[in-house]
Short mmCIF file of C-alpha atoms and ligand atoms in Angstrom, two decimals:
data_model
loop_
_atom_site.label_atom_id
_atom_site.label_comp_id
_atom_site.label_asym_id
_atom_site.label_seq_id
_atom_site.Cartn_x
_atom_site.Cartn_y
_atom_site.Cartn_z
CA UNK A 17 3.60 20.21 -5.92
CA UNK A 18 4.26 23.46 -7.76
CA UNK A 19 1.78 25.68 -9.50
CA UNK A 20 2.43 25.95 -13.22
CA UNK A 21 3.40 29.44 -14.25
CA UNK A 22 0.40 30.07 -16.46
CA UNK A 23 -2.44 28.12 -14.81
CA UNK A 24 -5.64 27.70 -16.78
CA UNK A 25 -6.36 30.38 -19.34
CA UNK A 26 -9.58 32.27 -18.89
CA UNK A 27 -11.21 30.47 -21.79
CA UNK A 28 -10.39 27.04 -20.30
CA UNK A 29 -12.85 27.78 -17.54
CA UNK A 30 -15.63 27.83 -20.11
CA UNK A 31 -14.75 24.43 -21.54
CA UNK A 32 -17.44 21.81 -21.41
CA UNK A 33 -15.75 18.47 -21.12
CA UNK A 34 -17.37 15.15 -21.86
CA UNK A 35 -17.69 13.03 -18.74
CA UNK A 36 -15.95 9.63 -19.04
CA UNK A 37 -18.57 8.05 -16.77
CA UNK A 38 -21.99 9.32 -17.97
CA UNK A 39 -21.00 10.87 -21.34
CA UNK A 40 -22.72 14.12 -20.25
CA UNK A 41 -21.31 17.37 -21.62
CA UNK A 42 -21.29 19.32 -18.38
CA UNK A 43 -17.77 18.60 -17.16
CA UNK A 44 -15.97 21.75 -16.02
CA UNK A 45 -12.49 22.44 -14.66
CA UNK A 46 -12.46 22.79 -10.87
CA UNK A 47 -8.77 23.40 -10.34
CA UNK A 48 -5.76 25.24 -11.68
CA UNK A 49 -3.30 22.90 -13.32
CA UNK A 50 -0.48 21.81 -10.99
CA UNK A 51 2.69 19.85 -11.65
CA UNK A 52 2.98 16.62 -9.67
CA UNK A 53 5.12 13.48 -9.67
CA UNK A 54 3.83 10.82 -12.07
CA UNK A 55 4.23 7.87 -9.70
CA UNK A 56 3.38 8.22 -6.01
CA UNK A 57 4.34 4.86 -4.59
CA UNK A 58 7.75 4.71 -6.17
CA UNK A 59 10.64 5.54 -3.86
CA UNK A 60 14.10 6.34 -5.17
CA UNK A 61 17.59 5.11 -4.42
CA UNK A 62 19.09 8.58 -3.98
CA UNK A 63 17.78 12.02 -3.08
CA UNK A 64 19.04 13.27 -6.45
CA UNK A 65 17.07 10.63 -8.40
CA UNK A 66 14.03 11.44 -6.26
CA UNK A 67 14.28 15.18 -7.04
CA UNK A 68 14.48 14.35 -10.76
CA UNK A 69 11.44 12.03 -10.73
CA UNK A 70 9.09 12.27 -13.73
CA UNK A 71 6.47 15.05 -13.49
CA UNK A 72 3.11 15.59 -15.19
CA UNK A 73 0.07 17.85 -15.04
CA UNK A 74 -2.91 17.39 -12.75
CA UNK A 75 -5.96 19.39 -13.84
CA UNK A 76 -9.22 18.27 -12.29
CA UNK A 77 -12.63 18.47 -13.90
CA UNK A 78 -15.97 17.53 -12.41
CA UNK A 79 -19.16 16.35 -14.10
CA UNK A 80 -22.13 18.38 -12.92
CA UNK A 81 -24.47 15.57 -13.93
CA UNK A 82 -23.06 12.50 -12.15
CA UNK A 83 -20.43 13.97 -9.80
CA UNK A 84 -17.41 12.17 -11.24
CA UNK A 85 -14.04 13.98 -10.94
CA UNK A 86 -11.16 13.27 -13.31
CA UNK A 87 -7.80 14.60 -14.47
CA UNK A 88 -8.53 16.10 -17.88
CA UNK A 89 -4.79 16.25 -18.66
CA UNK A 90 -4.09 12.62 -17.78
CA UNK A 91 -1.88 10.69 -20.23
CA UNK A 92 -2.22 6.94 -19.67
CA UNK A 93 0.84 6.22 -21.85
CA UNK A 94 3.28 7.70 -19.33
CA UNK A 95 2.19 5.42 -16.48
CA UNK A 96 4.31 2.38 -15.77
CA UNK A 97 2.94 -0.07 -13.23
CA UNK A 98 5.58 -2.77 -13.05
CA UNK A 99 7.29 -4.92 -10.44
CA UNK A 100 8.94 -1.89 -8.85
CA UNK A 101 5.56 -0.45 -7.83
CA UNK A 102 5.35 -0.57 -4.03
CA UNK A 103 2.07 0.10 -2.23
CA UNK A 104 1.85 -2.49 0.54
CA UNK A 105 -0.19 -1.05 3.41
CA UNK A 106 -0.82 -4.35 5.13
CA UNK A 107 1.90 -3.90 7.72
CA UNK A 108 -0.62 -1.83 9.67
CA UNK A 109 -3.03 -3.72 11.94
CA UNK A 110 -5.81 -1.14 11.33
CA UNK A 111 -5.51 -1.83 7.62
CA UNK A 112 -5.48 -5.61 8.07
CA UNK A 113 -8.70 -5.40 10.11
CA UNK A 114 -10.22 -3.46 7.22
CA UNK A 115 -9.12 -6.16 4.75
CA UNK A 116 -10.64 -8.93 6.85
CA UNK A 117 -14.00 -7.14 6.99
CA UNK A 118 -13.98 -6.65 3.22
CA UNK A 119 -13.06 -10.31 2.63
CA UNK A 120 -15.98 -11.43 4.82
CA UNK A 121 -18.35 -9.28 2.71
CA UNK A 122 -17.04 -10.84 -0.49
CA UNK A 123 -17.31 -14.43 0.73
CA UNK A 124 -20.78 -13.83 2.23
CA UNK A 125 -22.11 -12.62 -1.14
CA UNK A 126 -21.99 -16.17 -2.58
CA UNK A 127 -24.87 -18.43 -1.44
CA UNK A 128 -23.61 -21.04 1.05
CA UNK A 129 -24.37 -24.02 -1.19
CA UNK A 130 -22.22 -22.73 -4.07
CA UNK A 131 -18.49 -23.15 -4.48
CA UNK A 132 -16.66 -19.83 -4.79
CA UNK A 133 -14.74 -18.83 -7.91
CA UNK A 134 -13.16 -15.51 -7.01
CA UNK A 135 -11.23 -13.10 -9.20
CA UNK A 136 -9.36 -9.98 -8.12
CA UNK A 137 -8.47 -7.34 -10.71
CA UNK A 138 -5.46 -5.30 -9.59
CA UNK A 139 -4.40 -7.76 -6.91
CA UNK A 140 -0.88 -6.37 -6.26
CA UNK A 141 1.17 -9.03 -4.49
CA UNK A 142 -1.94 -11.04 -3.59
CA UNK A 143 -2.44 -9.89 -0.02
CA UNK A 144 -6.23 -9.60 -0.38
CA UNK A 145 -6.40 -12.93 -2.26
CA UNK A 146 -4.69 -14.44 0.77
CA UNK A 147 -7.34 -12.85 3.00
CA UNK A 148 -10.09 -14.30 0.77
CA UNK A 149 -8.44 -17.73 1.02
CA UNK A 150 -8.29 -17.55 4.79
CA UNK A 151 -11.92 -16.36 5.17
CA UNK A 152 -13.33 -18.58 2.37
CA UNK A 153 -11.39 -21.73 3.31
CA UNK A 154 -12.76 -24.91 1.73
CA UNK A 155 -15.55 -23.07 -0.08
CA UNK A 156 -13.05 -21.66 -2.61
CA UNK A 157 -12.85 -23.60 -5.87
CA UNK A 158 -10.71 -21.09 -7.74
CA UNK A 159 -8.89 -17.92 -6.76
CA UNK A 160 -7.24 -15.81 -9.44
CA UNK A 161 -5.75 -12.36 -9.73
CA UNK A 162 -4.40 -9.98 -12.36
CA UNK A 163 -1.75 -7.33 -11.84
CA UNK A 164 1.13 -6.06 -14.02
CA UNK A 165 3.05 -5.35 -10.79
CA UNK A 166 2.99 -9.03 -9.65
CA UNK A 167 6.54 -10.01 -8.61
CA UNK A 168 6.21 -13.78 -8.27
CA UNK A 169 8.45 -15.91 -10.49
CA UNK A 170 5.42 -17.98 -11.57
CA UNK A 171 1.64 -17.72 -11.19
CA UNK A 172 1.54 -19.29 -7.71
CA UNK A 173 0.37 -16.59 -5.29
CA UNK A 174 -0.50 -16.54 -1.60
CA UNK A 175 -3.43 -18.63 -0.35
CA UNK A 176 -3.26 -20.94 -3.38
CA UNK A 177 -4.15 -18.10 -5.78
CA UNK A 178 -3.05 -18.01 -9.44
CA UNK A 179 -1.77 -14.56 -10.34
CA UNK A 180 -1.36 -13.34 -13.93
CA UNK A 181 1.27 -10.62 -14.46
CA UNK A 182 -0.74 -8.45 -16.85
CA UNK A 183 -3.52 -5.89 -17.01
CA UNK A 184 -7.03 -7.32 -16.98
CA UNK A 185 -8.98 -6.68 -20.19
CA UNK A 186 -11.74 -8.15 -22.31
CA UNK A 187 -9.50 -11.01 -23.49
CA UNK A 188 -8.41 -12.02 -19.99
CA UNK A 189 -11.43 -14.26 -19.35
CA UNK A 190 -9.85 -16.92 -21.60
CA UNK A 191 -7.11 -17.35 -19.00
CA UNK A 192 -9.49 -18.11 -16.13
CA UNK A 193 -9.99 -21.70 -15.00
CA UNK A 194 -13.64 -21.03 -13.97
CA UNK A 195 -16.11 -18.23 -14.70
CA UNK A 196 -15.96 -16.22 -11.47
CA UNK A 197 -19.06 -15.79 -9.32
CA UNK A 198 -17.47 -12.98 -7.39
CA UNK A 199 -15.06 -10.30 -8.59
CA UNK A 200 -13.21 -7.77 -6.47
CA UNK A 201 -11.22 -4.74 -7.52
CA UNK A 202 -9.73 -2.65 -4.78
CA UNK A 203 -7.88 0.64 -5.30
CA UNK A 204 -7.54 0.09 -9.04
CA UNK A 205 -10.38 1.91 -10.82
CA UNK A 206 -9.05 5.32 -9.65
CA UNK A 207 -5.91 4.59 -11.74
CA UNK A 208 -7.93 3.94 -14.91
CA UNK A 209 -8.68 6.75 -17.37
CA UNK A 210 -11.71 4.98 -18.89
CA UNK A 211 -13.55 3.42 -15.94
CA UNK A 212 -16.55 2.35 -18.03
CA UNK A 213 -14.34 0.31 -20.39
CA UNK A 214 -12.63 -1.17 -17.33
CA UNK A 215 -15.94 -2.23 -15.73
CA UNK A 216 -17.30 -3.51 -19.06
CA UNK A 217 -14.22 -5.72 -19.47
CA UNK A 218 -15.01 -7.20 -16.08
CA UNK A 219 -18.65 -7.64 -17.05
CA UNK A 220 -17.64 -9.32 -20.33
CA UNK A 221 -15.32 -11.74 -18.53
CA UNK A 222 -18.23 -13.07 -16.48
CA UNK A 223 -20.15 -14.46 -19.45
CA UNK A 224 -23.58 -13.30 -20.69
CA UNK A 225 -25.75 -15.24 -18.21
CA UNK A 226 -23.71 -14.39 -15.13
CA UNK A 227 -25.31 -13.05 -11.97
CA UNK A 228 -21.97 -12.70 -10.23
CA UNK A 229 -21.29 -10.11 -7.56
CA UNK A 230 -18.78 -7.37 -8.13
CA UNK A 231 -17.11 -5.38 -5.35
CA UNK A 232 -15.20 -2.15 -6.00
CA UNK A 233 -13.19 -0.20 -3.42
CA UNK A 234 -11.85 3.26 -4.24
CA UNK A 235 -11.16 6.59 -2.52
CA UNK A 236 -14.21 8.81 -1.95
CA UNK A 237 -13.92 12.25 -3.59
CA UNK A 238 -16.56 13.66 -1.21
CA UNK A 239 -14.38 12.75 1.76
CA UNK A 240 -11.40 14.49 0.13
CA UNK A 241 -13.35 17.65 -0.73
CA UNK A 242 -15.27 17.93 2.53
CA UNK A 243 -12.07 17.64 4.53
CA UNK A 244 -10.02 19.78 2.16
CA UNK A 245 -7.66 16.78 2.09
CA UNK A 246 -5.35 18.31 -0.49
CA UNK A 247 -2.70 15.66 0.16
CA UNK A 248 -5.00 13.07 -1.46
CA UNK A 249 -4.86 14.46 -5.00
CA UNK A 250 -2.22 12.84 -7.20
CA UNK A 251 -1.49 12.02 -10.81
CA UNK A 252 -2.07 8.28 -10.45
CA UNK A 253 -5.63 8.86 -9.27
CA UNK A 254 -7.03 10.09 -12.57
CA UNK A 255 -10.62 8.94 -11.80
CA UNK A 256 -12.29 9.92 -8.54
CA UNK A 257 -15.81 8.86 -7.56
CA UNK A 258 -18.49 9.83 -5.10
CA UNK A 259 -21.17 7.27 -4.27
CA UNK A 260 -23.63 8.35 -7.03
CA UNK A 261 -21.00 8.42 -9.80
CA UNK A 262 -19.67 4.99 -8.79
CA UNK A 263 -23.22 3.58 -8.88
CA UNK A 264 -23.71 5.23 -12.29
CA UNK A 265 -20.52 3.68 -13.65
CA UNK A 266 -21.52 0.18 -12.47
CA UNK A 267 -24.96 0.56 -14.00
CA UNK A 268 -23.56 1.65 -17.37
CA UNK A 269 -21.25 -1.35 -17.41
CA UNK A 270 -24.11 -3.84 -16.96
CA UNK A 271 -24.38 -4.25 -13.19
CA UNK A 272 -27.56 -3.72 -11.16
CA UNK A 273 -28.49 -3.11 -7.53
CA UNK A 274 -25.36 -1.11 -6.76
CA UNK A 275 -25.08 -0.38 -3.06
CA UNK A 276 -22.25 1.95 -2.11
CA UNK A 277 -21.04 2.15 1.49
CA UNK A 278 -18.49 4.48 3.04
CA UNK A 279 -15.78 2.46 4.79
CA UNK A 280 -12.39 2.97 6.47
CA UNK A 281 -13.50 6.03 8.40
CA UNK A 282 -15.33 7.36 5.32
CA UNK A 283 -12.18 7.59 3.17
CA UNK A 284 -13.13 4.78 0.81
CA UNK A 285 -16.23 3.76 -1.11
CA UNK A 286 -17.13 0.06 -1.10
CA UNK A 287 -19.61 -0.80 -3.84
CA UNK A 288 -21.40 -4.13 -4.26
CA UNK A 289 -23.45 -4.82 -7.42
CA UNK A 290 -24.73 -7.79 -9.41
CA UNK A 291 -24.08 -8.69 -13.01
CA UNK A 292 -27.19 -8.62 -15.16
CA UNK A 293 -27.79 -9.60 -18.75
CA UNK A 294 -29.08 -6.25 -19.95
CA UNK A 295 -27.67 -2.84 -19.11
CA UNK A 296 -30.45 -0.84 -17.52
CA UNK A 297 -31.73 2.60 -18.51
CA UNK A 298 -29.85 5.47 -17.00
CA UNK A 299 -30.78 8.52 -15.04
CA UNK A 300 -28.19 11.12 -14.22
CA UNK A 301 -30.08 13.76 -12.33
CA UNK A 302 -28.53 14.72 -9.06
CA UNK A 303 -28.82 17.64 -6.68
CA UNK A 304 -25.75 19.65 -7.31
CA UNK A 305 -23.69 19.97 -4.18
CA UNK A 306 -21.86 23.17 -3.43
CA UNK A 307 -18.44 22.46 -4.77
CA UNK A 308 -15.60 23.54 -2.54
CA UNK A 309 -13.21 25.50 -4.67
CA UNK A 310 -10.13 23.34 -4.80
CA UNK A 311 -7.77 26.23 -5.50
CA UNK A 312 -8.86 28.14 -2.43
CA UNK A 313 -9.01 24.95 -0.37
CA UNK A 314 -5.47 24.19 -1.46
CA UNK A 315 -4.30 27.70 -0.54
CA UNK A 316 -5.78 27.53 2.93
CA UNK A 317 -4.47 23.98 3.38
CA UNK A 318 -0.95 25.20 2.60
CA UNK A 319 -1.28 28.32 4.76
CA UNK A 320 -2.46 26.24 7.72
CA UNK A 321 0.02 23.36 7.49
CA UNK A 322 3.03 25.51 6.64
CA UNK A 323 2.37 27.45 9.82
CA UNK A 324 2.04 24.20 11.79
CA UNK A 325 5.29 22.90 10.29
CA UNK A 326 7.05 26.18 11.09
CA UNK A 327 5.92 26.05 14.70
CA UNK A 328 6.83 22.39 15.01
CA UNK A 329 10.30 22.94 13.53
CA UNK A 330 11.06 25.39 16.35
CA UNK A 331 10.58 22.54 18.87
CA UNK A 332 13.03 20.17 17.13
CA UNK A 333 13.12 17.72 14.22
CA UNK A 334 9.85 17.19 12.36
CA UNK A 335 8.80 13.96 10.65
CA UNK A 336 5.89 12.79 8.52
CA UNK A 337 4.40 9.33 9.05
CA UNK A 338 3.41 7.66 5.77
CA UNK A 339 5.50 7.56 2.57
CA UNK A 340 2.77 7.04 0.00
CA UNK A 341 0.34 9.40 -1.79
CA UNK A 342 -0.58 11.51 1.21
CA UNK A 343 2.99 11.88 2.46
CA UNK A 344 4.48 12.66 -0.95
CA UNK A 345 1.83 15.29 -1.67
CA UNK A 346 1.78 16.81 1.83
CA UNK A 347 5.55 17.34 1.64
CA UNK A 348 5.40 18.89 -1.84
CA UNK A 349 2.56 21.24 -0.96
CA UNK A 350 3.91 22.50 2.33
CA UNK A 351 7.67 22.05 2.21
CA UNK A 352 8.78 21.43 -1.38
CA UNK A 353 12.46 22.18 -0.60
CA UNK A 354 12.43 19.91 2.48
CA UNK A 355 13.55 22.72 4.78
CA UNK A 356 11.13 22.05 7.65
CA UNK A 357 10.59 18.30 7.46
CA UNK A 358 13.56 16.19 8.53
CA UNK A 359 12.42 12.77 7.28
CA UNK A 360 9.46 10.49 6.60
CA UNK A 361 8.66 7.33 8.57
CA UNK A 362 7.15 4.24 6.98
CA UNK A 363 6.72 0.73 8.37
CA UNK A 364 7.12 -0.82 4.91
CA UNK A 365 10.73 -2.11 4.69
CA UNK A 366 10.64 -1.79 0.89
CA UNK A 367 10.44 2.00 1.27
CA UNK A 368 12.99 2.42 4.06
CA UNK A 369 16.40 3.82 3.10
CA UNK A 370 14.90 5.33 -0.06
CA UNK A 371 13.64 8.81 -1.04
CA UNK A 372 10.31 10.48 -1.88
CA UNK A 373 9.63 11.82 -5.38
CA UNK A 374 10.53 15.50 -5.97
CA UNK A 375 11.05 16.52 -2.32
CA UNK A 376 13.88 13.97 -1.98
CA UNK A 377 12.97 13.36 1.68
CA UNK A 378 14.54 10.24 3.22
CA UNK A 379 12.22 7.41 4.29
CA UNK A 380 13.23 5.78 7.59
CA UNK A 381 12.05 2.87 9.71
CA UNK A 382 10.40 3.79 13.03
CA UNK A 383 13.60 2.72 14.89
CA UNK A 384 15.86 4.88 12.67
CA UNK A 385 13.42 7.77 13.01
CA UNK A 386 13.58 7.59 16.81
CA UNK A 387 17.39 7.94 16.56
CA UNK A 388 16.86 11.34 14.92
CA UNK A 389 14.69 12.44 17.84
CA UNK A 390 11.64 13.92 16.10
CA UNK A 391 9.67 16.14 18.48
CA UNK A 392 6.63 16.30 16.20
CA UNK A 393 5.29 13.74 13.74
CA UNK A 394 2.56 14.67 11.29
CA UNK A 395 0.44 11.55 10.72
CA UNK A 396 -0.83 11.36 7.15
CA UNK A 397 -3.73 9.02 7.90
CA UNK A 398 -5.61 9.57 11.18
CA UNK A 399 -6.86 5.96 11.04
CA UNK A 400 -3.39 4.87 12.14
CA UNK A 401 -2.90 7.42 14.94
CA UNK A 402 -3.44 5.13 17.94
CA UNK A 403 -1.45 2.30 16.39
CA UNK A 404 1.48 4.67 15.81
CA UNK A 405 1.24 6.14 19.32
CA UNK A 406 1.31 2.68 20.91
CA UNK A 407 4.17 1.39 18.78
CA UNK A 408 6.33 4.48 19.48
CA UNK A 409 5.54 4.38 23.20
CA UNK A 410 6.60 0.73 23.28
CA UNK A 411 10.00 1.89 21.96
CA UNK A 412 10.20 4.65 24.59
CA UNK A 413 9.37 7.50 22.23
CA UNK A 414 6.56 9.99 22.83
CA UNK A 415 6.71 12.76 20.24
CA UNK A 416 3.76 15.08 19.65
CA UNK A 417 1.56 13.39 17.01
CA UNK A 418 -0.46 15.66 14.74
CA UNK A 419 -3.13 13.96 12.56
CA UNK A 420 -3.91 15.48 9.16
CA UNK A 421 -7.69 15.93 8.65
ZN1 LIG B 515 -20.89 12.40 -15.50
#
């Protein structure tokens, strides 16, 4: 990640931007513009291709009314989510346990006497649909998913699901075999520039009388800001919620009784709401929290981790564990020329042997990483620390593991 030469002009700071969630006029920039790779979960066939990956501008604004944070320079037209998009995290047992818990929540939301018609918007390769099938068993009547990145040759997905290779929109309901009584969308709304339109399309697909449940999972902006987790900001995540702004968005789209929990060690929000016939009145008052200044947080993040990388590099090869958003961004912030970090480890075979956007760092399997003898591994997500320690120890490797945040 490189700072743009100019940064925001003085007058930009005075801009009042309209909030995409509550339509309030009190959005204000909270960050200098930075240049970042467009796609985070795309890995490249050569280091040269990786260094030439497409770039775009990240410039965050925050609504002082509802708390929503968004990229005010986001251009939806340059995004391309297709079959080459790779974001499978389910090779980690900590993540699978998280999926199972979420699937149990979803299935439990439908009264026991009713059959379950479940829909997932942004279902990827159907891993969560499979989890729903295994938890829901015979109670499932229909199980459908939508994702432009679906790679199957036909609609048959895991767990008996039908998967449509397309974005979900207001016209998608016509393709469903049953009106769903539960809808899930995990790690999708943060990629959408107009989250209200996205949620209203879901609401419209349910039919006017529906009282279906909706579940939304997305990263928590409070968690990122409180931890100064600068490696979590990326171009793909153009819409970032805290609990109140996610509840506000659901309410504006025609859902009631939004309950928002913090899950996965606080990193994600998990919202559950009910469809209702009439959108309710809105109230946007909130106590303004002291906003950490992202620019200064980013500077101290870089100062701290660059020093840690420097020290670690004196002990021998340094690796990062995790070749998705956090790893790509951590490398660009702290070692953009890849002079201190030797390689990145990822357990996803689809990423191994390929290269990270802009830094051009090689992604290796754990076994290939061990061959290069890393003395220190910076672990991008602390939720996986113990799992990583155990798996390395089982292969006779005991490097120093340093969790980020
Ligand atoms: Zn707002």
